[in-house]
CSV table of C-alpha atoms in Angstrom, one decimal:
chain,number,residue,atom,x,y,z
A,1,GLU,CA,0.0,0.0,0.0
A,2,LYS,CA,2.8,2.5,1.0
A,3,ILE,CA,4.6,1.6,-2.2
A,4,ASP,CA,1.7,2.7,-4.3
A,5,GLN,CA,1.2,5.8,-2.2
A,6,ALA,CA,4.8,6.9,-2.8
A,7,TYR,CA,4.5,6.5,-6.6
A,8,PRO,CA,3.4,10.1,-7.3
A,9,LEU,CA,6.4,11.4,-5.3
A,10,VAL,CA,8.8,9.1,-7.0
A,11,ARG,CA,7.6,10.4,-10.4
A,12,GLU,CA,8.9,13.8,-9.3
A,13,LEU,CA,12.4,12.2,-9.6
A,14,ARG,CA,11.7,10.2,-12.8
A,15,ASP,CA,8.5,11.0,-14.7
A,16,ASP,CA,8.9,8.1,-17.1
A,17,LEU,CA,8.8,5.5,-14.3
A,18,THR,CA,5.8,3.2,-14.5
A,19,LEU,CA,3.9,2.0,-11.4
A,20,GLU,CA,5.0,-1.6,-12.1
A,21,ALA,CA,8.7,-0.6,-12.5
A,22,TRP,CA,8.4,1.4,-9.2
A,23,ARG,CA,6.9,-1.6,-7.4
A,24,ASN,CA,9.6,-3.9,-8.7
A,25,TYR,CA,12.3,-1.5,-7.6
A,26,ALA,CA,10.8,-1.0,-4.2
A,27,GLU,CA,10.5,-4.7,-3.7
A,28,THR,CA,14.2,-5.1,-4.1
A,29,TYR,CA,14.6,-2.8,-1.0
A,30,LEU,CA,11.7,-4.3,1.0
A,31,GLY,CA,11.9,-8.0,0.2
A,32,PRO,CA,12.8,-10.6,2.8
A,33,ALA,CA,16.2,-10.2,4.3
A,34,THR,CA,17.2,-13.8,3.3
A,35,MET,CA,17.1,-12.6,-0.4
A,36,ARG,CA,19.5,-9.7,0.3
A,37,ARG,CA,23.2,-9.7,1.0
A,38,HIS,CA,23.1,-6.6,3.1
A,39,HIS,CA,20.7,-4.3,4.9
A,40,ARG,CA,18.7,-1.9,2.7
A,41,GLY,CA,15.4,-0.1,2.8
A,42,ILE,CA,13.2,2.8,2.0
A,43,VAL,CA,12.4,5.6,4.4
A,44,VAL,CA,9.4,7.9,4.0
A,45,ALA,CA,8.5,11.2,5.7
A,46,GLU,CA,4.8,11.8,6.1
A,47,TYR,CA,2.7,14.8,7.1
A,48,ARG,CA,-1.1,14.5,7.4
A,49,ASP,CA,-1.1,11.1,5.9
A,50,THR,CA,0.7,12.3,2.8
A,51,ILE,CA,4.2,11.2,1.9
A,52,ARG,CA,6.3,14.3,1.5
A,53,GLY,CA,9.8,12.8,1.3
A,54,LEU,CA,11.4,9.5,0.4
A,55,LEU,CA,14.8,7.9,0.1
A,56,CYS,CA,16.4,4.5,-0.5
A,57,TYR,CA,19.4,3.3,1.4
A,58,ASP,CA,22.0,0.5,1.6
A,59,VAL,CA,24.3,-0.3,4.4
A,60,LEU,CA,27.6,-1.3,2.7
A,61,THR,CA,30.5,-3.0,4.2
A,62,ASP,CA,34.0,-2.7,2.8
A,63,ILE,CA,36.9,-5.1,2.8
A,64,ALA,CA,38.0,-3.8,6.2
A,65,ASP,CA,34.5,-4.5,7.6
A,66,SER,CA,33.7,-0.8,7.9
A,67,ALA,CA,30.1,0.0,7.4
A,68,ASN,CA,28.9,3.0,5.4
A,69,LEU,CA,25.3,4.2,4.7
A,70,ALA,CA,24.7,4.8,1.0
A,71,VAL,CA,21.7,6.9,0.1
A,72,ARG,CA,20.1,7.6,-3.2
A,73,ASP,CA,16.7,8.3,-4.9
A,74,VAL,CA,16.1,11.2,-2.5
A,75,ILE,CA,12.9,13.1,-3.1
A,76,VAL,CA,11.5,15.8,-0.9
A,77,LEU,CA,8.6,18.0,-2.0
A,78,GLY,CA,9.7,21.6,-2.4
A,79,MET,CA,11.2,24.3,-0.4
A,80,PRO,CA,10.5,25.7,2.2
A,81,ALA,CA,7.6,23.3,2.9
A,82,GLY,CA,10.0,20.3,2.4
A,83,GLN,CA,12.3,21.3,5.2
A,84,PRO,CA,10.4,19.3,7.9
A,85,ALA,CA,10.4,16.2,5.7
A,86,ALA,CA,14.1,16.7,4.9
A,87,ARG,CA,14.9,16.9,8.7
A,88,SER,CA,12.8,13.8,9.4
A,89,LEU,CA,14.6,11.8,6.7
A,90,LEU,CA,18.0,13.0,8.1
A,91,ARG,CA,17.0,11.9,11.6
A,92,HIS,CA,16.1,8.5,10.2
A,93,LEU,CA,19.4,8.2,8.5
A,94,PHE,CA,21.2,9.0,11.8
A,95,ALA,CA,19.2,6.2,13.5
A,96,ILE,CA,20.0,3.7,10.7
A,97,ALA,CA,23.7,4.7,10.6
A,98,GLY,CA,23.9,4.4,14.4
A,99,ALA,CA,22.2,1.0,14.5
A,100,HIS,CA,24.6,-0.4,11.9
A,101,GLN,CA,27.7,1.4,13.3
A,102,CYS,CA,28.3,3.3,10.0
A,103,GLY,CA,31.3,5.6,9.8
A,104,VAL,CA,29.8,7.9,7.2
A,105,ILE,CA,26.6,8.7,5.4
A,106,ARG,CA,27.0,9.2,1.6
A,107,VAL,CA,24.1,10.9,-0.1
A,108,ASP,CA,23.8,11.0,-3.9
A,109,LEU,CA,21.5,13.8,-4.9
A,110,THR,CA,19.9,14.7,-8.2
A,111,ASN,CA,20.2,18.3,-9.5
A,112,THR,CA,16.6,19.0,-8.5
A,113,MET,CA,17.4,17.9,-4.9
A,114,ALA,CA,20.6,19.9,-4.7
A,115,TRP,CA,19.1,22.3,-2.1
A,116,LEU,CA,19.3,19.4,0.4
A,117,ALA,CA,23.0,19.6,0.3
A,118,ARG,CA,22.8,22.9,2.1
A,119,GLU,CA,20.7,21.2,4.8
A,120,TRP,CA,22.6,18.0,5.1
A,121,SER,CA,26.2,18.3,4.0
A,122,ASN,CA,28.7,17.9,6.9
A,123,PRO,CA,31.8,16.2,5.6
A,124,SER,CA,33.8,16.8,8.8
A,125,GLY,CA,31.1,15.4,11.0
A,126,ASP,CA,31.3,18.3,13.4
A,127,LEU,CA,27.6,19.3,13.1
A,128,PHE,CA,25.9,15.9,13.2
A,129,ARG,CA,26.7,12.6,14.8
A,130,PHE,CA,28.0,11.3,11.5
A,131,PRO,CA,29.9,12.8,8.6
A,132,VAL,CA,27.4,13.4,5.8
A,133,LEU,CA,28.9,13.6,2.3
A,134,CYS,CA,26.5,14.9,-0.4
A,135,PHE,CA,27.3,14.4,-4.0
A,136,LEU,CA,25.7,15.9,-7.1
A,137,PRO,CA,25.6,14.1,-10.5
A,138,GLY,CA,28.9,13.8,-12.2
A,139,SER,CA,30.9,14.9,-9.2
A,140,SER,CA,33.4,12.9,-7.2
A,141,VAL,CA,33.9,15.8,-4.6
A,142,PRO,CA,31.4,16.2,-1.8
A,143,VAL,CA,29.4,19.5,-1.7
A,144,PRO,CA,30.8,21.8,1.0
A,145,PRO,CA,28.5,22.5,4.0
A,146,GLY,CA,26.2,25.5,3.9
A,147,ILE,CA,26.6,26.2,0.2
A,148,ALA,CA,23.9,28.6,-1.1
A,149,TRP,CA,22.0,27.5,-4.2
A,150,PRO,CA,20.5,30.0,-6.6
A,151,THR,CA,16.8,30.3,-6.3
A,152,GLN,CA,14.3,31.9,-8.6
A,153,SER,CA,12.5,34.8,-6.9
A,154,VAL,CA,8.7,35.0,-6.9
A,155,ASP,CA,8.8,38.2,-8.9
A,156,THR,CA,10.7,36.6,-11.8
A,157,ALA,CA,8.8,33.3,-11.6
A,158,ILE,CA,5.4,34.9,-12.3
A,159,LYS,CA,5.2,36.9,-15.5
A,160,PRO,CA,2.1,39.1,-16.2
A,161,ALA,CA,0.2,38.3,-19.3
């Protein structure tokens, strides 16, 4: 049921995604643990019974047995209304990272979700309990904390007829 409820939000990330393709993708994250090699899942943030934010995560272990939390497919409905959902998702990431003793949280963002880097990026780990590394498409360098993203003002967004 929640998978289908999240579908309109997921289409904000990929408008060509079919409901069946979303269900299949979500099942790979939510299927029985015996079918998976590592811990993974989907986190949603709700407000008034409506899903406002969503992300997919994997707990990855490297050769040295160090765990890292890898996050992708992050979707949060618009600024500034999306800030509470974004904070809720980040709190869930901290809980997951703590439960799995992760050393770092790596978040791969799309360009439309770049504004989240301002809220979440903390490569040094001095603001949050864990270092949070946010990456934009095509970049191998994490976004610095507190970076300002250009926004379109209301005056230029609405043009009189």
